[in-house]
CSV table of C-alpha atoms in Angstrom, one decimal:
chain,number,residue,atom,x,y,z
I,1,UNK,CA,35.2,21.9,-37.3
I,2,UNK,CA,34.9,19.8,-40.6
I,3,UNK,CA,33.0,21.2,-43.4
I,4,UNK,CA,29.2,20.6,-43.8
I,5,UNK,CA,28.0,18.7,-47.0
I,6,UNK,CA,25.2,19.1,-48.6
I,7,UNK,CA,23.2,16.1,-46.9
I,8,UNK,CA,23.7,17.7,-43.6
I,9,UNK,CA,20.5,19.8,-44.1
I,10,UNK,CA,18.9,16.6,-45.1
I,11,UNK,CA,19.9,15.1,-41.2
I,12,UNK,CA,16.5,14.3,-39.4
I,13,UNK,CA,18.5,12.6,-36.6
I,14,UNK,CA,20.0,15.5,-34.9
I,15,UNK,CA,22.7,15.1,-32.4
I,16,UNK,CA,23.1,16.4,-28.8
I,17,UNK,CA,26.5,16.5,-27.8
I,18,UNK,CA,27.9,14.4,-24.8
I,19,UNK,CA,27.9,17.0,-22.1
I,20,UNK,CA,24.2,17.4,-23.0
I,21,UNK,CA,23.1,14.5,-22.1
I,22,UNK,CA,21.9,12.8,-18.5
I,23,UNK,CA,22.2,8.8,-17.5
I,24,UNK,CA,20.0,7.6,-14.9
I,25,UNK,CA,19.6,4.4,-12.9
I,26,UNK,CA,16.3,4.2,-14.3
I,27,UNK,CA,17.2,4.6,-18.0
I,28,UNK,CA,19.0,2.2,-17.4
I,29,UNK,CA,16.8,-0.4,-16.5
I,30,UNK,CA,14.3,0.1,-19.3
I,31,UNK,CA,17.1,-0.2,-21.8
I,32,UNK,CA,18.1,-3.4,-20.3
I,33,UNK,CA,14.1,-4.2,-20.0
I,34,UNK,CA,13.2,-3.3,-23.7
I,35,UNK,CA,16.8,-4.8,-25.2
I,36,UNK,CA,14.9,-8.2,-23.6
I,37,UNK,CA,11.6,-7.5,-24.9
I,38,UNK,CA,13.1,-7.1,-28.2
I,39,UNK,CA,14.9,-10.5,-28.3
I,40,UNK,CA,11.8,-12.2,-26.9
I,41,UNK,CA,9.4,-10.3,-30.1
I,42,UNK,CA,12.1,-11.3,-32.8
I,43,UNK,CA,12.6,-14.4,-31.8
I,44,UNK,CA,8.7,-15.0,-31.9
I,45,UNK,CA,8.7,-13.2,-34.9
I,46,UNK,CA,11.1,-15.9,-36.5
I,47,UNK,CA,9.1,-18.6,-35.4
I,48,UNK,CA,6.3,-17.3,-37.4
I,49,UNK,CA,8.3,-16.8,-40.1
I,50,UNK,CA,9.4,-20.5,-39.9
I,51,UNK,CA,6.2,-21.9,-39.0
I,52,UNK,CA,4.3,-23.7,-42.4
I,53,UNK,CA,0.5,-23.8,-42.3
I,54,UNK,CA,-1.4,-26.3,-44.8
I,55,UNK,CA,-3.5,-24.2,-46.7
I,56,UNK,CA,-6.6,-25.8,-48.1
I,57,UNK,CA,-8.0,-25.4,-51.7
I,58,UNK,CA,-11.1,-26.7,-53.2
I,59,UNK,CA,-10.6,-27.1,-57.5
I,60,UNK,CA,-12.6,-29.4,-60.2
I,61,UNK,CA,-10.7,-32.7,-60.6
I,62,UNK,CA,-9.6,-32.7,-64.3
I,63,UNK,CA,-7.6,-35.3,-64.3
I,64,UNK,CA,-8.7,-38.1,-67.1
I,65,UNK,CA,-7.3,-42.0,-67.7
I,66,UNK,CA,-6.0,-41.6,-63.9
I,67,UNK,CA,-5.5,-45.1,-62.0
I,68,UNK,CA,-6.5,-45.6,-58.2
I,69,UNK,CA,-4.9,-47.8,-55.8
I,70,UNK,CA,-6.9,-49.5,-53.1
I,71,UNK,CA,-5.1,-50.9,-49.9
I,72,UNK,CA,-7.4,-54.0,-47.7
I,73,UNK,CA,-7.5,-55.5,-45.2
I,74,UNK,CA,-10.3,-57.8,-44.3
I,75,UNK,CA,-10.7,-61.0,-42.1
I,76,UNK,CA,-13.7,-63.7,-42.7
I,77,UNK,CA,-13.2,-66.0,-39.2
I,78,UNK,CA,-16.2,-68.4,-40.9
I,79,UNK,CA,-15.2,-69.2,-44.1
I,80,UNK,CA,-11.8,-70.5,-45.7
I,81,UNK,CA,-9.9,-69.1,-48.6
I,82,UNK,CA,-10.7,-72.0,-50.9
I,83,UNK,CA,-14.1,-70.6,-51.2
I,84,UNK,CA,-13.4,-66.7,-51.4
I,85,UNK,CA,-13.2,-64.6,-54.6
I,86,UNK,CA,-12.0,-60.9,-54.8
I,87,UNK,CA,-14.0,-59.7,-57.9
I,88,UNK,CA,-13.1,-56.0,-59.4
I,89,UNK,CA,-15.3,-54.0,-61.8
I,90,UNK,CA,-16.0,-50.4,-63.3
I,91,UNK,CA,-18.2,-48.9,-65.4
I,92,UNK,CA,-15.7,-48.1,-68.0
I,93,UNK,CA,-16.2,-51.9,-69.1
I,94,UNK,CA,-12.5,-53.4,-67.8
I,95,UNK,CA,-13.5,-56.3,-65.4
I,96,UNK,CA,-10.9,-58.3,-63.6
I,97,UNK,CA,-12.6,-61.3,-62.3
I,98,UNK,CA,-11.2,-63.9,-59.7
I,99,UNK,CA,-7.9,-62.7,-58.6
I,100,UNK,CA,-5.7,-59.4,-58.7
I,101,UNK,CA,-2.2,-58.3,-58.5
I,102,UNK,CA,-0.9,-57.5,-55.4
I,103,UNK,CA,-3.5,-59.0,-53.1
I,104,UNK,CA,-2.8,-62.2,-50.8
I,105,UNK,CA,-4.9,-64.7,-49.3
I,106,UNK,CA,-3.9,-65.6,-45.6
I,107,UNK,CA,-5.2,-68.9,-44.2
I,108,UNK,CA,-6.8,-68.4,-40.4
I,109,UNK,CA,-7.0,-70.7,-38.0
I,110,UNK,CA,-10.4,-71.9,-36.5
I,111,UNK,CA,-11.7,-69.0,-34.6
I,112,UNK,CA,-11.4,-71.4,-31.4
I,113,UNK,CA,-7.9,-72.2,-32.1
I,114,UNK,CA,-7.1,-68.7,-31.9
I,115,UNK,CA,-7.4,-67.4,-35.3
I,116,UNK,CA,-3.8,-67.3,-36.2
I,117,UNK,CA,-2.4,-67.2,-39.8
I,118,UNK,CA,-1.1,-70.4,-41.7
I,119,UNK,CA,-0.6,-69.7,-44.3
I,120,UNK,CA,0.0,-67.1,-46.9
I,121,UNK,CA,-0.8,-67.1,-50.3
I,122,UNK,CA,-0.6,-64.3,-53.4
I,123,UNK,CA,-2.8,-64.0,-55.7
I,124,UNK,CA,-1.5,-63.4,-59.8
I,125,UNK,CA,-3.9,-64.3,-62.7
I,126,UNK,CA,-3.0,-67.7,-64.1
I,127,UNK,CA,0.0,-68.6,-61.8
I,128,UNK,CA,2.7,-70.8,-62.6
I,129,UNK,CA,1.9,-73.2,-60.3
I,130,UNK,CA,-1.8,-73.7,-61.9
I,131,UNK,CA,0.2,-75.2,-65.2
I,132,UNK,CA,0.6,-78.7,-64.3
I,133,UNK,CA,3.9,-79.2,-65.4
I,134,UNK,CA,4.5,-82.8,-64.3
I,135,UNK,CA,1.9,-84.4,-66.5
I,136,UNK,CA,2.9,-85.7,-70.1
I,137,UNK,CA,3.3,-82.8,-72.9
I,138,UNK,CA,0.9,-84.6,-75.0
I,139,UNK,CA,-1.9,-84.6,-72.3
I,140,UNK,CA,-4.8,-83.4,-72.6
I,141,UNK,CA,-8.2,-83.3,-70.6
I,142,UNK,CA,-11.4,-83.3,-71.0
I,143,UNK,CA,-13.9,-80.9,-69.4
I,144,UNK,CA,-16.5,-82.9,-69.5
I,145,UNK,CA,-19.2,-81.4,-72.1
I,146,UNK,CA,-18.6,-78.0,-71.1
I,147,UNK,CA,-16.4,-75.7,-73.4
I,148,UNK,CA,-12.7,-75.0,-72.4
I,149,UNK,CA,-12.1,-72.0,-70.7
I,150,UNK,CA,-10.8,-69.2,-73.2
I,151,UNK,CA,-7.5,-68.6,-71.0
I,152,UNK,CA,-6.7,-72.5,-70.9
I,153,UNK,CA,-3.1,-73.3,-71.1
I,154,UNK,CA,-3.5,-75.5,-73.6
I,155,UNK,CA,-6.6,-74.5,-76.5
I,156,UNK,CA,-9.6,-77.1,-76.5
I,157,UNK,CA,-8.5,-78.8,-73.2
I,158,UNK,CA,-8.9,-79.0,-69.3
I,159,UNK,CA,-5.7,-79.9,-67.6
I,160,UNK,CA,-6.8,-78.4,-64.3
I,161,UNK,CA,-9.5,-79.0,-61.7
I,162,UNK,CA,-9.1,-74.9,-62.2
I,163,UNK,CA,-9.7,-74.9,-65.8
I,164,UNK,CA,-12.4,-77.7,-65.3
I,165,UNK,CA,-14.1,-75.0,-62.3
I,166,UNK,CA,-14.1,-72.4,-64.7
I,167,UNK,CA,-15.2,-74.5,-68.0
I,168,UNK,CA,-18.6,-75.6,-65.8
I,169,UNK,CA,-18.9,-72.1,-64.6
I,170,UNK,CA,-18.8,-70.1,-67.9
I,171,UNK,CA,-21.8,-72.8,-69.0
I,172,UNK,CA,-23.9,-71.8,-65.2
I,173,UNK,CA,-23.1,-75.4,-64.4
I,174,UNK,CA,-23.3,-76.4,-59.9
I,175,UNK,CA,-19.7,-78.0,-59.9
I,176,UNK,CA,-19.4,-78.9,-56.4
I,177,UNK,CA,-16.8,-80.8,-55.0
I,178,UNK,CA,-15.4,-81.9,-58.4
I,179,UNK,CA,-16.4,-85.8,-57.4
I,180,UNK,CA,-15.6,-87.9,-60.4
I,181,UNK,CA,-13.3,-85.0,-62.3
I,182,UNK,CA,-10.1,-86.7,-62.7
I,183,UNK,CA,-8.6,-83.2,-62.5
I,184,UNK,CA,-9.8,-82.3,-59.3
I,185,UNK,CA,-9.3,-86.2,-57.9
I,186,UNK,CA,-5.4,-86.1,-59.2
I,187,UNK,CA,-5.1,-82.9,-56.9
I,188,UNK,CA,-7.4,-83.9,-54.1
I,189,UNK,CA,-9.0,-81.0,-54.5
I,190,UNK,CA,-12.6,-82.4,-52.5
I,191,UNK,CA,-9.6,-83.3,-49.9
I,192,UNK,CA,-7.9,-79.6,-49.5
I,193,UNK,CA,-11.4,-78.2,-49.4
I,194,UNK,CA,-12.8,-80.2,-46.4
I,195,UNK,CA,-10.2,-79.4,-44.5
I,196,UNK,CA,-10.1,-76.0,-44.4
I,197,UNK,CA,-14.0,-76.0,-44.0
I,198,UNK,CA,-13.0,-74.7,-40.3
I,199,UNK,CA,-11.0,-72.1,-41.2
I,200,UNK,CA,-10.9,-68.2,-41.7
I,201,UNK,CA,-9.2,-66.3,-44.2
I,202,UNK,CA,-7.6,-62.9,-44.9
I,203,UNK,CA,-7.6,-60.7,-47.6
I,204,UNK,CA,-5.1,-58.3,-47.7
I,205,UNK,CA,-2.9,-56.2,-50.4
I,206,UNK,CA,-3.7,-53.4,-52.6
I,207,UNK,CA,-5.0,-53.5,-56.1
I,208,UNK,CA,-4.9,-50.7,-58.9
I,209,UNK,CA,-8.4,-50.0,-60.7
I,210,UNK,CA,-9.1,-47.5,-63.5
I,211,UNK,CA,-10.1,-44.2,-61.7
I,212,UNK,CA,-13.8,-44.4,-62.2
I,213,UNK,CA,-17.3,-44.9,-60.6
I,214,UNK,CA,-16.6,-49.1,-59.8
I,215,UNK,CA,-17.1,-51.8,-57.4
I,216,UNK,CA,-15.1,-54.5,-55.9
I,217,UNK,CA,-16.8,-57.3,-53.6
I,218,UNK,CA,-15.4,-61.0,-52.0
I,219,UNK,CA,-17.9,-63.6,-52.4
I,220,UNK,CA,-18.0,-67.1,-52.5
I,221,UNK,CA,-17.6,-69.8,-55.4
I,222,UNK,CA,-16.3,-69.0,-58.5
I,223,UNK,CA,-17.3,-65.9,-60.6
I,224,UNK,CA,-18.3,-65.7,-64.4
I,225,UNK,CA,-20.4,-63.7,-66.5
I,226,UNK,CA,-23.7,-65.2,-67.6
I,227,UNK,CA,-24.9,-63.0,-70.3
I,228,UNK,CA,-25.4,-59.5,-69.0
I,229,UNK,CA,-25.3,-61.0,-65.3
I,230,UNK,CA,-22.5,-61.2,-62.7
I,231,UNK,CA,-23.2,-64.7,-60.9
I,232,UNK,CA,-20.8,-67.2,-58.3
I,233,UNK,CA,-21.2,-71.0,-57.9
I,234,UNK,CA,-22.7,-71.2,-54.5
I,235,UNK,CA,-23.1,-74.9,-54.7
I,236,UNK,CA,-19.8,-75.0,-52.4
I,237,UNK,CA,-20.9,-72.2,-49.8
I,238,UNK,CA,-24.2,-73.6,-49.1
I,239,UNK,CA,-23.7,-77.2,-48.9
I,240,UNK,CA,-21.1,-77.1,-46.3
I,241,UNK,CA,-21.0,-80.0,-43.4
I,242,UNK,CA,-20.5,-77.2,-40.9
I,243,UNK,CA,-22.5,-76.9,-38.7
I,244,UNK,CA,-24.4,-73.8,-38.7
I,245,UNK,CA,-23.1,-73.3,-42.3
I,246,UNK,CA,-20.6,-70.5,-42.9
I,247,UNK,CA,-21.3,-66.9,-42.8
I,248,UNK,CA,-20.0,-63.7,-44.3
I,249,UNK,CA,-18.8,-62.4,-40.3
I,250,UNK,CA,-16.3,-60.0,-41.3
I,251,UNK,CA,-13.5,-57.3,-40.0
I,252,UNK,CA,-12.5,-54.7,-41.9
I,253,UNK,CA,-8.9,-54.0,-40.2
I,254,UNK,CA,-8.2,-51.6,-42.9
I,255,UNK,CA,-9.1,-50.0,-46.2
I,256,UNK,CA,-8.3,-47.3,-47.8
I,257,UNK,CA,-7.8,-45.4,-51.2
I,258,UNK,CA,-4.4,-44.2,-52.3
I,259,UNK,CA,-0.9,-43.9,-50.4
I,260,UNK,CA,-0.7,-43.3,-46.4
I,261,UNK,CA,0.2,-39.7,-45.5
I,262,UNK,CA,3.6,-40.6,-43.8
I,263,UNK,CA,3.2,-40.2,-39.8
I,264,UNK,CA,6.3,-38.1,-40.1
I,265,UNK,CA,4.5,-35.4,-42.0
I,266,UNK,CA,2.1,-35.1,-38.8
I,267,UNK,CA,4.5,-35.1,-36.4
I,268,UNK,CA,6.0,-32.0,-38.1
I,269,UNK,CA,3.3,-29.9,-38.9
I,270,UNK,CA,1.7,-30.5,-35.1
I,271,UNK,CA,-1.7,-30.7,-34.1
I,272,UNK,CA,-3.2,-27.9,-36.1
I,273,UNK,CA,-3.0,-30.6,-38.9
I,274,UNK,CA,-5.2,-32.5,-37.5
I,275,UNK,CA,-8.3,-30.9,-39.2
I,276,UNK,CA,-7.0,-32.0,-42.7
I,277,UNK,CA,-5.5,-35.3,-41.9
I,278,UNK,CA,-8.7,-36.6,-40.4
I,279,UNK,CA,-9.1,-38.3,-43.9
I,280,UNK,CA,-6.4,-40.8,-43.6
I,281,UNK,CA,-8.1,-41.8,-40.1
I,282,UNK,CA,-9.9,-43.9,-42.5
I,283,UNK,CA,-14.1,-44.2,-41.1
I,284,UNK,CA,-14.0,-48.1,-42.5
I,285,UNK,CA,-11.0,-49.1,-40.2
I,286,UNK,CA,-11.6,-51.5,-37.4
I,287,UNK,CA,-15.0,-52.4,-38.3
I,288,UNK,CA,-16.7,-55.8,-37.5
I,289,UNK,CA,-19.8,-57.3,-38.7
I,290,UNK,CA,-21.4,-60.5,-37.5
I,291,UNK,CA,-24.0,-62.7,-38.5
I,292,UNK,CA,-24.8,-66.3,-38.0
I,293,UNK,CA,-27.0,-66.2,-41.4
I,294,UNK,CA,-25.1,-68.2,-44.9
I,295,UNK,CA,-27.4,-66.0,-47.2
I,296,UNK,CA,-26.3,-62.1,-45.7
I,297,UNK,CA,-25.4,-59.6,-47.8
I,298,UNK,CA,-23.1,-56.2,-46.9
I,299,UNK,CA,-22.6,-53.5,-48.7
I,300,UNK,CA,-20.6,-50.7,-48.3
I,301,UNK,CA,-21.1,-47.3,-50.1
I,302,UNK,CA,-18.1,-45.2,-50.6
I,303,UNK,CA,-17.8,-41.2,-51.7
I,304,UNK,CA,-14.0,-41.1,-52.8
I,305,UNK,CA,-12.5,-37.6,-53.2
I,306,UNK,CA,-9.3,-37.1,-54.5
I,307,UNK,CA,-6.9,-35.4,-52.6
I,308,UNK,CA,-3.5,-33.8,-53.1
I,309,UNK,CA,-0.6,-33.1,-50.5
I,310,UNK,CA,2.2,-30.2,-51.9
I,311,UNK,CA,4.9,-29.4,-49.8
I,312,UNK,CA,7.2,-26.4,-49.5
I,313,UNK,CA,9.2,-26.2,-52.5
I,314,UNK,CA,6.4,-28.7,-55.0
I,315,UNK,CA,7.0,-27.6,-58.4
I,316,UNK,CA,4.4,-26.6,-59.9
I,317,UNK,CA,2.7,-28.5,-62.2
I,318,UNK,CA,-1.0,-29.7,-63.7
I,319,UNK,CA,-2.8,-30.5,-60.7
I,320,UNK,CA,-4.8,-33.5,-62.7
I,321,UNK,CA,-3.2,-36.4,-60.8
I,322,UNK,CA,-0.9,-37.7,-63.0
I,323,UNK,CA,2.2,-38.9,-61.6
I,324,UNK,CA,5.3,-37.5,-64.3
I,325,UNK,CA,5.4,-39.4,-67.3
I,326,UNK,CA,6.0,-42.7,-66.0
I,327,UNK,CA,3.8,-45.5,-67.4
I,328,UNK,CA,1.5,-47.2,-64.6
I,329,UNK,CA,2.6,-50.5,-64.9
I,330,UNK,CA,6.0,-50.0,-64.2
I,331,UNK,CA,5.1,-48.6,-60.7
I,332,UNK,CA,4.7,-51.5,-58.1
I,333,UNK,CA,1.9,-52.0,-56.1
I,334,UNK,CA,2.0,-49.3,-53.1
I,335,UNK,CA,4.4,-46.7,-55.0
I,336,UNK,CA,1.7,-45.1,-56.7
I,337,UNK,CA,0.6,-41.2,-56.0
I,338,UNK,CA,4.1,-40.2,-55.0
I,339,UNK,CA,5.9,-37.8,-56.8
I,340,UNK,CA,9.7,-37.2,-56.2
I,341,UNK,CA,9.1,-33.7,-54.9
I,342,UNK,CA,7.2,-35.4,-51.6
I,343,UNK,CA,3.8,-34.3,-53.2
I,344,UNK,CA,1.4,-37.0,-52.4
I,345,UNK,CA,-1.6,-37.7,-54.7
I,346,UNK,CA,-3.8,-39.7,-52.2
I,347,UNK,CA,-7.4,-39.9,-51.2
I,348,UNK,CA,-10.6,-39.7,-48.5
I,349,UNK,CA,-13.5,-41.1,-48.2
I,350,UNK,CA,-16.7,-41.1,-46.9
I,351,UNK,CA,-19.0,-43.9,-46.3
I,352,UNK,CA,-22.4,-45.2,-45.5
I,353,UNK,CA,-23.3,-49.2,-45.2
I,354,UNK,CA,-26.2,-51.6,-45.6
I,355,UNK,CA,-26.8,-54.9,-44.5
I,356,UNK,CA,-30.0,-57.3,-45.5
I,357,UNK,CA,-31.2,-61.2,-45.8
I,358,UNK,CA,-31.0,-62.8,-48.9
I,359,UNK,CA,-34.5,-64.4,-47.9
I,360,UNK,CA,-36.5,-61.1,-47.6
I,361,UNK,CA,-38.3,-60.0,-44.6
I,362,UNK,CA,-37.7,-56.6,-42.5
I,363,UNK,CA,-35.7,-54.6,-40.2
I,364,UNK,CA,-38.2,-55.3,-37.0
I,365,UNK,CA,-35.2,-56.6,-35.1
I,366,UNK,CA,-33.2,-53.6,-35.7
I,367,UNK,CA,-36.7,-51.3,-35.1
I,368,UNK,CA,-37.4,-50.7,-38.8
I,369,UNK,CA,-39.9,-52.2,-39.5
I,370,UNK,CA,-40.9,-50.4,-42.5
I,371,UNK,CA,-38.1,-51.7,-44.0
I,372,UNK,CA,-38.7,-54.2,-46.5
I,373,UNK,CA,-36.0,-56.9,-48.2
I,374,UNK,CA,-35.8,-58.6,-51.6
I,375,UNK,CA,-35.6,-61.7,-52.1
I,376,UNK,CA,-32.5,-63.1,-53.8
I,377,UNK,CA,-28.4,-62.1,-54.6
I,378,UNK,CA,-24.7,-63.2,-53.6
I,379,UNK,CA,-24.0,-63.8,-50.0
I,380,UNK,CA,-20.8,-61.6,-49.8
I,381,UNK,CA,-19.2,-58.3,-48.5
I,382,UNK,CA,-19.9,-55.3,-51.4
I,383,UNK,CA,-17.8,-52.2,-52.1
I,384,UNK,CA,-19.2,-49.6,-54.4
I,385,UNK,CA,-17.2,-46.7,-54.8
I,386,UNK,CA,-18.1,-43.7,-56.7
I,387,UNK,CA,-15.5,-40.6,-57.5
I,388,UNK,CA,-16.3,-37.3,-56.4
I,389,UNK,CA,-16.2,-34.3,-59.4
I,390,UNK,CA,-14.0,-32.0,-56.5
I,391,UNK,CA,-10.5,-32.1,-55.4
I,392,UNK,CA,-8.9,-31.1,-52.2
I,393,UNK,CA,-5.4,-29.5,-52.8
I,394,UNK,CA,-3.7,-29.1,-49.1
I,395,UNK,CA,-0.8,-26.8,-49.9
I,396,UNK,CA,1.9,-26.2,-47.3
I,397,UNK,CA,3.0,-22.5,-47.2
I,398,UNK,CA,4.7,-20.3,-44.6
I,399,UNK,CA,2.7,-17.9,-43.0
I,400,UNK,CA,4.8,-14.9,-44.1
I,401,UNK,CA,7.2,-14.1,-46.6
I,402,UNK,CA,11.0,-12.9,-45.6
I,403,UNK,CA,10.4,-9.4,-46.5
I,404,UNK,CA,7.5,-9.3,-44.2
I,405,UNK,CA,9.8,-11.0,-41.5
I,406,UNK,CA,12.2,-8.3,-41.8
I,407,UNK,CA,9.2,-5.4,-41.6
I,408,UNK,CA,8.0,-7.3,-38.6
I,409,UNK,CA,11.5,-6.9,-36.9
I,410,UNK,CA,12.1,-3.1,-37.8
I,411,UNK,CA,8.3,-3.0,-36.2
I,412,UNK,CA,9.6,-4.6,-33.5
I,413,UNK,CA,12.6,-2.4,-32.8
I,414,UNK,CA,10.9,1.1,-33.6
I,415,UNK,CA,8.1,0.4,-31.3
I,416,UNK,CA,9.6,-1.0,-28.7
I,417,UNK,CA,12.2,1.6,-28.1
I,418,UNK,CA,9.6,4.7,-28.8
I,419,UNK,CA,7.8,3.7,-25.9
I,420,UNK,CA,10.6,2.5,-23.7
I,421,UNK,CA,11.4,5.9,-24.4
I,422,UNK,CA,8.3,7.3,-23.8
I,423,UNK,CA,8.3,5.4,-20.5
I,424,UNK,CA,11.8,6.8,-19.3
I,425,UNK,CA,10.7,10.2,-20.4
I,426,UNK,CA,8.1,9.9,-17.8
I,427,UNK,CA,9.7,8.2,-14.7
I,428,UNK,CA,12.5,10.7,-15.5
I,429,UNK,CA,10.1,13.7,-15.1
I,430,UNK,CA,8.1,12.0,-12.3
I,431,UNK,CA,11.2,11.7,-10.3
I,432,UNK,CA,12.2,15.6,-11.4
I,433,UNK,CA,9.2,16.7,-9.7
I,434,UNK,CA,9.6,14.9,-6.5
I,435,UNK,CA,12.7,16.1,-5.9
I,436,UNK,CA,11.8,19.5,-6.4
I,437,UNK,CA,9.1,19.6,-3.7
I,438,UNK,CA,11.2,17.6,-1.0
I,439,UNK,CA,13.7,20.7,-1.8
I,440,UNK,CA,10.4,23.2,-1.0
């Protein structure tokens, strides 16, 4: 017999020696029984340990100087792209008027045509093709008593039924159909607007705004600021030979503020996700409006809440928005609010609408009739968006940490063999006791 050591007092698992112990047919089969039941817990155990849950957090948005982006999508069947104009503004003072980067204008065929595209143009601020390149170097015209436009190509003149458009509107002036501009007659531009007076036209694109309270609207004519005052050259929009006139009938196909969460990222994490994705299930999409009224006004009041997607493995950093130390203009149109570490700075909204006549009277079709209307404003479709103090931070963790995995097994394994124990003790002494009374 070896000799003891000193830890041999220190044993709690005492042995029994071989001839000691007694094998059954029913020991058997709860060893087999709880060897399954084992598997069958760890193997739920590491799915729980695998398993990532989206944990939602509620902070103070700090971030400051932050830029927005805002995706669109919107169809007007009943009035052509000649006479549309995507206006931005905030109250920060920056206001981009006319066009904006990123942001096309499809042409639509006649809703009774079918309404298909025809074509597509983009919209960029002062385009080549606006320069009039084929005319003599030395040219220059006139704009007819009104001052030239500030952002002319060339100082002091009006080359361009464009430049002419905006010279008459910066001095309030109707321009109408630019009869007798020889600007406008050189590119037939009374011509190319009669001719789409049947058509639709979609707006569509994405635009990056400063990341404050602000507003963006598409209405007719061309814009300008009169003073302190906002105003469009209507003349266009209300004397049109169409009969009935056009109107502001509009879809919303989509719109929405920030990137798209990928539709991979809710595949993975399953259903559960749903109650935090919701958001990008944006409440604006697939919405139509219709009236048969030229002077109609929509507007569209939106809550925008900034909202932040971290994966496993994020590094952490200021949660203020800001996208590494890469300048904003040298991200493209659509890129913005992802990080490289598939963090996603994105966000929801919430919104609530109103619709009245530009020539006053009340709700009584609608069954309001308490509900009184001004006189007065721009036919067109209004979105005023205003930025929510909070931030929602959705942070993707597992449910429990290795160490706890590994407690969670040793749980497993203890337990289930104490009472698989426990319930061999007992069928063993059961069937003791019946065989000692059949031996009676």
């Amino acid at each position: 017999m070896p000799p003891k050591s000193r830890f041999t007092r220190l044993d709690a698992f005492t042995k029994t020696v071989e001839d000691a112990r007694i094998r059954t047919t029913s020991g058997g089969i709860v060893t087999i029984a709880s060897l399954l039941i084992v598997l069958y817990l760890i193997w739920g155990e590491w799915s729980d340990y695998r398993r990532i849950n989206v944990h939602p957090e509620l902070i103070v948005d700090k971030g400051r100087g932050e830029k927005m982006e805002i995706h669109l999508n919107i169809s007007f069947p009943r009035i052509p792209c000649e006479l549309l104009t995507l206006d931005v503004m905030d109250v920060s003072g920056e206001q981009q008027t006319g066009v904006m980067h990123g942001v096309s204008k499809v042409r639509l065929a006649p809703v009774k045509e079918g309404g298909h595209a025809i074509d597509v143009t983009a919209l960029d601020l002062h385009s080549d093709d606006d320069i009039a390149s084929h005319l003599d170097p030395t040219y220059c015209g006139g704009c007819y008593g009104a001052p030239s436009p500030p952002n002319a190509k060339k100082q002091g003149c009006c080359n361009t039924c464009d430049e002419v458009r905006e010279a008459y509107a910066s001095v309030s002036w109707a321009f109408g159909r630019g009869e007798n501009v020889e600007q406008c007659e050189r590119e037939h531009y009374g011509e190319r607007l009669d001719s789409q007076r049947q058509e639709g036209c979609r707006i569509e694109g994405g635009l990056r705004v400063n990341k404050v309270i602000g507003n963006f609207h598409i209405a007719p004519g061309r814009s300008f600021s009169n003073g302190n005052m906002h105003v469009h050259d209507l003349n266009n929009y209300f004397e049109s030979p169409v009969e009935g006139g056009h109107t502001f009938t509009h879809t919303v196909h989509h719109l929405r503020f920030g990137p798209q969460l990928p539709e991979q990222l809710t595949k993975q994490l399953g259903s559960k996700a749903a109650s935090w994705t919701n958001h990008h299930l944006n409440p604006l999409d697939e919405t139509d409006q219709a009236t048969n009224e030229p002077a109609y006004n929509y507007m569209y009041f939106v809550k925008v809440v900034s909202t932040s997607y971290l994966p496993l493995g994020w590094q952490s950093k200021d949660l203020t928005g800001s996208q590494d130390e890469i300048s904003h203009e040298r991200i493209p149109i659509g890129a913005h609010g992802y990080g490289g570490d598939g963090s996603i700075e994105t966000h929801q909204y919430s919104v609530t609408s109103h619709k009245r006549s530009l020539t006053g009277g009340t709700d009584a079709q609608d069954g309001h009739k308490e509900r009184l209307h001004a006189r007065g404003g721009i036919p067109g479709v209004f979105f005023s968006y205003d930025i929510s103090p909070m931030k929602v931070v959705n942070r993707e963790e597992r449910t429990k940490t290795f160490a706890g995995f590994l407690t969670g097994v040793c749980a497993i394994v203890g337990g289930t063999l104490t009472v698989a124990a426990a319930i061999d003790r007992g069928v063993y002494e059961g069937a003791m006791r019946v065989k000692k009374l059949h031996q009676r």
